[in-house]
């Protein structure tokens, strides 16, 4: 996958320079988590010192694809995040205050989940030294989220924290 991205980066990242690709991946992650939790107004994104990325949403609902055998809900979520192939590693962690699926719900639907995606991004893909891509990250992330392609739906927000600087923002 990374060779296809390197061969035609504009197809994946639009006009954004390679230095912004990690932030575009953060925008994709935020958008996908917001889709899992239609009632949740916010997704929390952390730009970790050293380069990893984490995003968390609460109140997610996940349905297993039809005609698919039993799989852990985290595997189902991860299978829908195609861009995880652009990371060295990605983990999906789910928690719930109640056993899932709930009684009365289809046995292949989990609801009330807290979902966290943690990605170790691949510096070789970006052509940047490890962890340098978050410099001025919140300001640059705001610009990415302001574009039509990456703007969260109306009424939805992305809370972002730059772990290194302590800077925080709530972005539309």
JSON list of C-alpha atoms in Angstrom, two decimals:
[
{"chain": "A", "resi": 1, "resn": "UNK", "atom": "CA", "xyz": [0.00, 0.00, 0.00]},
{"chain": "A", "resi": 2, "resn": "UNK", "atom": "CA", "xyz": [2.73, 2.50, 0.86]},
{"chain": "A", "resi": 3, "resn": "UNK", "atom": "CA", "xyz": [4.34, 1.97, -2.57]},
{"chain": "A", "resi": 4, "resn": "UNK", "atom": "CA", "xyz": [1.01, 2.88, -4.23]},
{"chain": "A", "resi": 5, "resn": "UNK", "atom": "CA", "xyz": [0.82, 6.01, -2.07]},
{"chain": "A", "resi": 6, "resn": "UNK", "atom": "CA", "xyz": [4.39, 6.99, -2.94]},
{"chain": "A", "resi": 7, "resn": "UNK", "atom": "CA", "xyz": [3.66, 6.46, -6.64]},
{"chain": "A", "resi": 8, "resn": "UNK", "atom": "CA", "xyz": [0.56, 8.67, -6.62]},
{"chain": "A", "resi": 9, "resn": "UNK", "atom": "CA", "xyz": [0.36, 10.67, -3.37]},
{"chain": "A", "resi": 10, "resn": "UNK", "atom": "CA", "xyz": [-2.11, 13.20, -4.78]},
{"chain": "A", "resi": 11, "resn": "UNK", "atom": "CA", "xyz": [-4.72, 10.47, -5.12]},
{"chain": "A", "resi": 12, "resn": "UNK", "atom": "CA", "xyz": [-4.57, 9.88, -1.37]},
{"chain": "A", "resi": 13, "resn": "UNK", "atom": "CA", "xyz": [-3.44, 13.17, 0.18]},
{"chain": "A", "resi": 14, "resn": "UNK", "atom": "CA", "xyz": [-4.64, 15.71, -2.36]},
{"chain": "A", "resi": 15, "resn": "UNK", "atom": "CA", "xyz": [-2.44, 18.79, -2.62]},
{"chain": "A", "resi": 16, "resn": "UNK", "atom": "CA", "xyz": [-1.14, 18.50, 0.96]},
{"chain": "A", "resi": 17, "resn": "UNK", "atom": "CA", "xyz": [2.66, 18.25, 1.24]},
{"chain": "A", "resi": 18, "resn": "UNK", "atom": "CA", "xyz": [4.27, 15.14, 2.75]},
{"chain": "A", "resi": 19, "resn": "UNK", "atom": "CA", "xyz": [4.84, 17.04, 6.02]},
{"chain": "A", "resi": 20, "resn": "UNK", "atom": "CA", "xyz": [1.03, 17.20, 6.41]},
{"chain": "A", "resi": 21, "resn": "UNK", "atom": "CA", "xyz": [0.29, 13.57, 5.54]},
{"chain": "A", "resi": 22, "resn": "UNK", "atom": "CA", "xyz": [0.31, 12.47, 9.21]},
{"chain": "A", "resi": 23, "resn": "UNK", "atom": "CA", "xyz": [-2.29, 15.16, 9.91]},
{"chain": "A", "resi": 24, "resn": "UNK", "atom": "CA", "xyz": [-4.41, 13.96, 6.98]},
{"chain": "A", "resi": 25, "resn": "UNK", "atom": "CA", "xyz": [-4.24, 10.47, 8.50]},
{"chain": "A", "resi": 26, "resn": "UNK", "atom": "CA", "xyz": [-5.38, 12.03, 11.80]},
{"chain": "A", "resi": 27, "resn": "UNK", "atom": "CA", "xyz": [-8.32, 13.65, 9.94]},
{"chain": "A", "resi": 28, "resn": "UNK", "atom": "CA", "xyz": [-9.28, 10.31, 8.33]},
{"chain": "A", "resi": 29, "resn": "UNK", "atom": "CA", "xyz": [-9.11, 8.61, 11.73]},
{"chain": "A", "resi": 30, "resn": "UNK", "atom": "CA", "xyz": [-11.27, 11.30, 13.37]},
{"chain": "A", "resi": 31, "resn": "UNK", "atom": "CA", "xyz": [-13.85, 11.12, 10.57]},
{"chain": "A", "resi": 32, "resn": "UNK", "atom": "CA", "xyz": [-14.09, 7.33, 10.74]},
{"chain": "A", "resi": 33, "resn": "UNK", "atom": "CA", "xyz": [-14.53, 7.33, 14.51]},
{"chain": "A", "resi": 34, "resn": "UNK", "atom": "CA", "xyz": [-17.22, 10.02, 14.29]},
{"chain": "A", "resi": 35, "resn": "UNK", "atom": "CA", "xyz": [-19.07, 7.81, 11.79]},
{"chain": "A", "resi": 36, "resn": "UNK", "atom": "CA", "xyz": [-19.06, 4.99, 14.36]},
{"chain": "A", "resi": 37, "resn": "UNK", "atom": "CA", "xyz": [-20.70, 7.22, 16.97]},
{"chain": "A", "resi": 38, "resn": "UNK", "atom": "CA", "xyz": [-23.44, 9.22, 15.26]},
{"chain": "A", "resi": 39, "resn": "UNK", "atom": "CA", "xyz": [-24.72, 10.69, 18.54]},
{"chain": "A", "resi": 40, "resn": "UNK", "atom": "CA", "xyz": [-21.27, 11.63, 19.86]},
{"chain": "A", "resi": 41, "resn": "UNK", "atom": "CA", "xyz": [-20.46, 15.26, 19.20]},
{"chain": "A", "resi": 42, "resn": "UNK", "atom": "CA", "xyz": [-16.69, 14.90, 19.57]},
{"chain": "A", "resi": 43, "resn": "UNK", "atom": "CA", "xyz": [-13.65, 12.77, 18.88]},
{"chain": "A", "resi": 44, "resn": "UNK", "atom": "CA", "xyz": [-10.48, 13.26, 20.93]},
{"chain": "A", "resi": 45, "resn": "UNK", "atom": "CA", "xyz": [-7.18, 13.25, 19.02]},
{"chain": "A", "resi": 46, "resn": "UNK", "atom": "CA", "xyz": [-3.74, 13.19, 20.64]},
{"chain": "A", "resi": 47, "resn": "UNK", "atom": "CA", "xyz": [-0.59, 14.01, 18.69]},
{"chain": "A", "resi": 48, "resn": "UNK", "atom": "CA", "xyz": [1.92, 12.12, 20.84]},
{"chain": "A", "resi": 49, "resn": "UNK", "atom": "CA", "xyz": [5.49, 13.25, 21.36]},
{"chain": "A", "resi": 50, "resn": "UNK", "atom": "CA", "xyz": [7.73, 11.08, 19.25]},
{"chain": "A", "resi": 51, "resn": "UNK", "atom": "CA", "xyz": [5.15, 10.74, 16.49]},
{"chain": "A", "resi": 52, "resn": "UNK", "atom": "CA", "xyz": [2.31, 8.33, 17.35]},
{"chain": "A", "resi": 53, "resn": "UNK", "atom": "CA", "xyz": [-1.32, 9.31, 16.90]},
{"chain": "A", "resi": 54, "resn": "UNK", "atom": "CA", "xyz": [-4.32, 8.35, 19.07]},
{"chain": "A", "resi": 55, "resn": "UNK", "atom": "CA", "xyz": [-8.01, 9.06, 18.58]},
{"chain": "A", "resi": 56, "resn": "UNK", "atom": "CA", "xyz": [-10.93, 8.14, 20.85]},
{"chain": "A", "resi": 57, "resn": "UNK", "atom": "CA", "xyz": [-14.69, 8.33, 20.48]},
{"chain": "A", "resi": 58, "resn": "UNK", "atom": "CA", "xyz": [-17.38, 7.36, 22.99]},
{"chain": "A", "resi": 59, "resn": "UNK", "atom": "CA", "xyz": [-20.81, 5.91, 22.21]},
{"chain": "A", "resi": 60, "resn": "UNK", "atom": "CA", "xyz": [-19.80, 3.96, 19.12]},
{"chain": "A", "resi": 61, "resn": "UNK", "atom": "CA", "xyz": [-21.98, 1.32, 17.50]},
{"chain": "A", "resi": 62, "resn": "UNK", "atom": "CA", "xyz": [-20.41, -1.38, 15.34]},
{"chain": "A", "resi": 63, "resn": "UNK", "atom": "CA", "xyz": [-22.21, -3.98, 13.27]},
{"chain": "A", "resi": 64, "resn": "UNK", "atom": "CA", "xyz": [-20.43, -7.05, 11.93]},
{"chain": "A", "resi": 65, "resn": "UNK", "atom": "CA", "xyz": [-20.61, -7.36, 8.15]},
{"chain": "A", "resi": 66, "resn": "UNK", "atom": "CA", "xyz": [-23.21, -9.85, 6.94]},
{"chain": "A", "resi": 67, "resn": "UNK", "atom": "CA", "xyz": [-22.07, -13.38, 6.12]},
{"chain": "A", "resi": 68, "resn": "UNK", "atom": "CA", "xyz": [-18.88, -13.01, 8.13]},
{"chain": "A", "resi": 69, "resn": "UNK", "atom": "CA", "xyz": [-17.79, -15.34, 10.88]},
{"chain": "A", "resi": 70, "resn": "UNK", "atom": "CA", "xyz": [-17.37, -14.21, 14.46]},
{"chain": "A", "resi": 71, "resn": "UNK", "atom": "CA", "xyz": [-14.51, -11.77, 14.94]},
{"chain": "A", "resi": 72, "resn": "UNK", "atom": "CA", "xyz": [-13.58, -9.44, 17.76]},
{"chain": "A", "resi": 73, "resn": "UNK", "atom": "CA", "xyz": [-15.20, -6.02, 17.39]},
{"chain": "A", "resi": 74, "resn": "UNK", "atom": "CA", "xyz": [-11.76, -4.34, 17.32]},
{"chain": "A", "resi": 75, "resn": "UNK", "atom": "CA", "xyz": [-10.85, -6.41, 14.24]},
{"chain": "A", "resi": 76, "resn": "UNK", "atom": "CA", "xyz": [-14.07, -5.36, 12.51]},
{"chain": "A", "resi": 77, "resn": "UNK", "atom": "CA", "xyz": [-13.30, -1.70, 13.19]},
{"chain": "A", "resi": 78, "resn": "UNK", "atom": "CA", "xyz": [-9.69, -2.02, 12.04]},
{"chain": "A", "resi": 79, "resn": "UNK", "atom": "CA", "xyz": [-10.77, -3.65, 8.77]},
{"chain": "A", "resi": 80, "resn": "UNK", "atom": "CA", "xyz": [-12.63, -0.43, 7.90]},
{"chain": "A", "resi": 81, "resn": "UNK", "atom": "CA", "xyz": [-9.56, 1.77, 8.42]},
{"chain": "A", "resi": 82, "resn": "UNK", "atom": "CA", "xyz": [-7.70, 1.21, 5.13]},
{"chain": "A", "resi": 83, "resn": "UNK", "atom": "CA", "xyz": [-5.05, 3.84, 5.93]},
{"chain": "A", "resi": 84, "resn": "UNK", "atom": "CA", "xyz": [-3.71, 1.76, 8.84]},
{"chain": "A", "resi": 85, "resn": "UNK", "atom": "CA", "xyz": [-1.61, 0.10, 6.14]},
{"chain": "A", "resi": 86, "resn": "UNK", "atom": "CA", "xyz": [0.36, 3.37, 6.05]},
{"chain": "A", "resi": 87, "resn": "UNK", "atom": "CA", "xyz": [1.47, 2.93, 9.68]},
{"chain": "A", "resi": 88, "resn": "UNK", "atom": "CA", "xyz": [4.15, 0.75, 11.20]},
{"chain": "A", "resi": 89, "resn": "UNK", "atom": "CA", "xyz": [1.48, -0.57, 13.54]},
{"chain": "A", "resi": 90, "resn": "UNK", "atom": "CA", "xyz": [-2.09, 0.26, 14.55]},
{"chain": "A", "resi": 91, "resn": "UNK", "atom": "CA", "xyz": [-4.07, -1.04, 17.49]},
{"chain": "A", "resi": 92, "resn": "UNK", "atom": "CA", "xyz": [-7.79, -0.66, 18.05]},
{"chain": "A", "resi": 93, "resn": "UNK", "atom": "CA", "xyz": [-8.99, -0.94, 21.63]},
{"chain": "A", "resi": 94, "resn": "UNK", "atom": "CA", "xyz": [-12.66, -1.10, 22.59]},
{"chain": "A", "resi": 95, "resn": "UNK", "atom": "CA", "xyz": [-14.30, -0.90, 26.00]},
{"chain": "A", "resi": 96, "resn": "UNK", "atom": "CA", "xyz": [-17.89, -0.86, 27.14]},
{"chain": "A", "resi": 97, "resn": "UNK", "atom": "CA", "xyz": [-19.75, -0.38, 30.40]},
{"chain": "A", "resi": 98, "resn": "UNK", "atom": "CA", "xyz": [-21.95, -3.35, 29.53]},
{"chain": "A", "resi": 99, "resn": "UNK", "atom": "CA", "xyz": [-21.49, -6.71, 27.81]},
{"chain": "A", "resi": 100, "resn": "UNK", "atom": "CA", "xyz": [-21.96, -6.47, 24.09]},
{"chain": "A", "resi": 101, "resn": "UNK", "atom": "CA", "xyz": [-24.06, -7.19, 22.25]},
{"chain": "A", "resi": 102, "resn": "UNK", "atom": "CA", "xyz": [-26.83, -6.10, 24.62]},
{"chain": "A", "resi": 103, "resn": "UNK", "atom": "CA", "xyz": [-29.85, -8.31, 25.22]},
{"chain": "A", "resi": 104, "resn": "UNK", "atom": "CA", "xyz": [-32.47, -7.45, 22.64]},
{"chain": "A", "resi": 105, "resn": "UNK", "atom": "CA", "xyz": [-29.90, -6.25, 20.10]},
{"chain": "A", "resi": 106, "resn": "UNK", "atom": "CA", "xyz": [-28.86, -8.37, 17.15]},
{"chain": "A", "resi": 107, "resn": "UNK", "atom": "CA", "xyz": [-25.97, -10.59, 18.23]},
{"chain": "A", "resi": 108, "resn": "UNK", "atom": "CA", "xyz": [-23.69, -8.98, 15.68]},
{"chain": "A", "resi": 109, "resn": "UNK", "atom": "CA", "xyz": [-24.13, -5.37, 16.84]},
{"chain": "A", "resi": 110, "resn": "UNK", "atom": "CA", "xyz": [-22.11, -3.78, 19.62]},
{"chain": "A", "resi": 111, "resn": "UNK", "atom": "CA", "xyz": [-23.17, -0.41, 21.02]},
{"chain": "A", "resi": 112, "resn": "UNK", "atom": "CA", "xyz": [-22.08, 1.99, 23.74]},
{"chain": "A", "resi": 113, "resn": "UNK", "atom": "CA", "xyz": [-18.43, 1.39, 22.90]},
{"chain": "A", "resi": 114, "resn": "UNK", "atom": "CA", "xyz": [-15.46, 3.58, 23.61]},
{"chain": "A", "resi": 115, "resn": "UNK", "atom": "CA", "xyz": [-13.09, 3.07, 20.68]},
{"chain": "A", "resi": 116, "resn": "UNK", "atom": "CA", "xyz": [-9.45, 4.16, 20.66]},
{"chain": "A", "resi": 117, "resn": "UNK", "atom": "CA", "xyz": [-7.20, 3.87, 17.63]},
{"chain": "A", "resi": 118, "resn": "UNK", "atom": "CA", "xyz": [-3.44, 4.18, 18.25]},
{"chain": "A", "resi": 119, "resn": "UNK", "atom": "CA", "xyz": [-1.10, 4.35, 15.25]},
{"chain": "A", "resi": 120, "resn": "UNK", "atom": "CA", "xyz": [2.68, 4.30, 15.10]},
{"chain": "A", "resi": 121, "resn": "UNK", "atom": "CA", "xyz": [3.14, 6.31, 11.92]},
{"chain": "A", "resi": 122, "resn": "UNK", "atom": "CA", "xyz": [5.77, 5.39, 9.33]},
{"chain": "A", "resi": 123, "resn": "UNK", "atom": "CA", "xyz": [8.44, 8.06, 8.98]},
{"chain": "A", "resi": 124, "resn": "UNK", "atom": "CA", "xyz": [9.83, 6.47, 5.81]},
{"chain": "A", "resi": 125, "resn": "UNK", "atom": "CA", "xyz": [6.50, 7.02, 4.04]},
{"chain": "A", "resi": 126, "resn": "UNK", "atom": "CA", "xyz": [6.59, 10.74, 4.86]},
{"chain": "A", "resi": 127, "resn": "UNK", "atom": "CA", "xyz": [10.31, 11.15, 4.22]},
{"chain": "A", "resi": 128, "resn": "UNK", "atom": "CA", "xyz": [10.64, 12.96, 7.55]},
{"chain": "A", "resi": 129, "resn": "UNK", "atom": "CA", "xyz": [12.61, 12.26, 10.72]},
{"chain": "A", "resi": 130, "resn": "UNK", "atom": "CA", "xyz": [10.57, 10.29, 13.26]},
{"chain": "A", "resi": 131, "resn": "UNK", "atom": "CA", "xyz": [8.15, 12.42, 15.23]},
{"chain": "A", "resi": 132, "resn": "UNK", "atom": "CA", "xyz": [8.89, 15.75, 13.57]},
{"chain": "A", "resi": 133, "resn": "UNK", "atom": "CA", "xyz": [5.56, 15.94, 11.78]},
{"chain": "A", "resi": 134, "resn": "UNK", "atom": "CA", "xyz": [3.56, 17.44, 14.66]},
{"chain": "A", "resi": 135, "resn": "UNK", "atom": "CA", "xyz": [5.50, 20.74, 14.66]},
{"chain": "A", "resi": 136, "resn": "UNK", "atom": "CA", "xyz": [2.80, 23.48, 14.59]},
{"chain": "A", "resi": 137, "resn": "UNK", "atom": "CA", "xyz": [0.48, 20.49, 14.32]},
{"chain": "A", "resi": 138, "resn": "UNK", "atom": "CA", "xyz": [-2.68, 21.97, 15.75]},
{"chain": "A", "resi": 139, "resn": "UNK", "atom": "CA", "xyz": [-2.55, 25.02, 13.48]},
{"chain": "A", "resi": 140, "resn": "UNK", "atom": "CA", "xyz": [-1.88, 22.83, 10.44]},
{"chain": "A", "resi": 141, "resn": "UNK", "atom": "CA", "xyz": [-4.54, 20.29, 11.52]},
{"chain": "A", "resi": 142, "resn": "UNK", "atom": "CA", "xyz": [-7.09, 23.11, 11.76]},
{"chain": "A", "resi": 143, "resn": "UNK", "atom": "CA", "xyz": [-6.33, 24.06, 8.15]},
{"chain": "A", "resi": 144, "resn": "UNK", "atom": "CA", "xyz": [-6.82, 20.47, 7.00]},
{"chain": "A", "resi": 145, "resn": "UNK", "atom": "CA", "xyz": [-10.12, 20.16, 8.89]},
{"chain": "A", "resi": 146, "resn": "UNK", "atom": "CA", "xyz": [-11.28, 23.43, 7.31]},
{"chain": "A", "resi": 147, "resn": "UNK", "atom": "CA", "xyz": [-11.18, 21.90, 3.82]},
{"chain": "A", "resi": 148, "resn": "UNK", "atom": "CA", "xyz": [-14.41, 20.43, 2.40]},
{"chain": "A", "resi": 149, "resn": "UNK", "atom": "CA", "xyz": [-12.82, 16.99, 2.05]},
{"chain": "A", "resi": 150, "resn": "UNK", "atom": "CA", "xyz": [-11.91, 16.75, 5.76]},
{"chain": "A", "resi": 151, "resn": "UNK", "atom": "CA", "xyz": [-14.40, 19.01, 7.54]},
{"chain": "A", "resi": 152, "resn": "UNK", "atom": "CA", "xyz": [-16.35, 17.22, 10.31]},
{"chain": "A", "resi": 153, "resn": "UNK", "atom": "CA", "xyz": [-20.14, 17.18, 9.87]},
{"chain": "A", "resi": 154, "resn": "UNK", "atom": "CA", "xyz": [-22.05, 20.13, 11.30]},
{"chain": "A", "resi": 155, "resn": "UNK", "atom": "CA", "xyz": [-22.25, 20.02, 15.07]},
{"chain": "A", "resi": 156, "resn": "UNK", "atom": "CA", "xyz": [-19.32, 17.60, 15.37]},
{"chain": "A", "resi": 157, "resn": "UNK", "atom": "CA", "xyz": [-15.95, 18.59, 16.81]},
{"chain": "A", "resi": 158, "resn": "UNK", "atom": "CA", "xyz": [-12.40, 17.32, 16.98]},
{"chain": "A", "resi": 159, "resn": "UNK", "atom": "CA", "xyz": [-10.66, 17.98, 20.30]},
{"chain": "A", "resi": 160, "resn": "UNK", "atom": "CA", "xyz": [-6.95, 17.82, 19.66]},
{"chain": "A", "resi": 161, "resn": "UNK", "atom": "CA", "xyz": [-4.01, 17.87, 22.07]},
{"chain": "A", "resi": 162, "resn": "UNK", "atom": "CA", "xyz": [-0.34, 18.22, 21.16]},
{"chain": "A", "resi": 163, "resn": "UNK", "atom": "CA", "xyz": [1.28, 16.14, 23.89]},
{"chain": "A", "resi": 164, "resn": "UNK", "atom": "CA", "xyz": [4.71, 17.75, 23.47]},
{"chain": "A", "resi": 165, "resn": "UNK", "atom": "CA", "xyz": [3.62, 21.38, 23.72]},
{"chain": "A", "resi": 166, "resn": "UNK", "atom": "CA", "xyz": [0.46, 20.93, 25.79]},
{"chain": "A", "resi": 167, "resn": "UNK", "atom": "CA", "xyz": [-1.45, 23.00, 23.23]},
{"chain": "A", "resi": 168, "resn": "UNK", "atom": "CA", "xyz": [-5.16, 22.12, 22.91]},
{"chain": "A", "resi": 169, "resn": "UNK", "atom": "CA", "xyz": [-7.93, 23.10, 20.53]},
{"chain": "A", "resi": 170, "resn": "UNK", "atom": "CA", "xyz": [-11.52, 22.25, 19.70]},
{"chain": "A", "resi": 171, "resn": "UNK", "atom": "CA", "xyz": [-11.83, 22.29, 15.94]},
{"chain": "A", "resi": 172, "resn": "UNK", "atom": "CA", "xyz": [-14.95, 22.36, 13.78]}
]
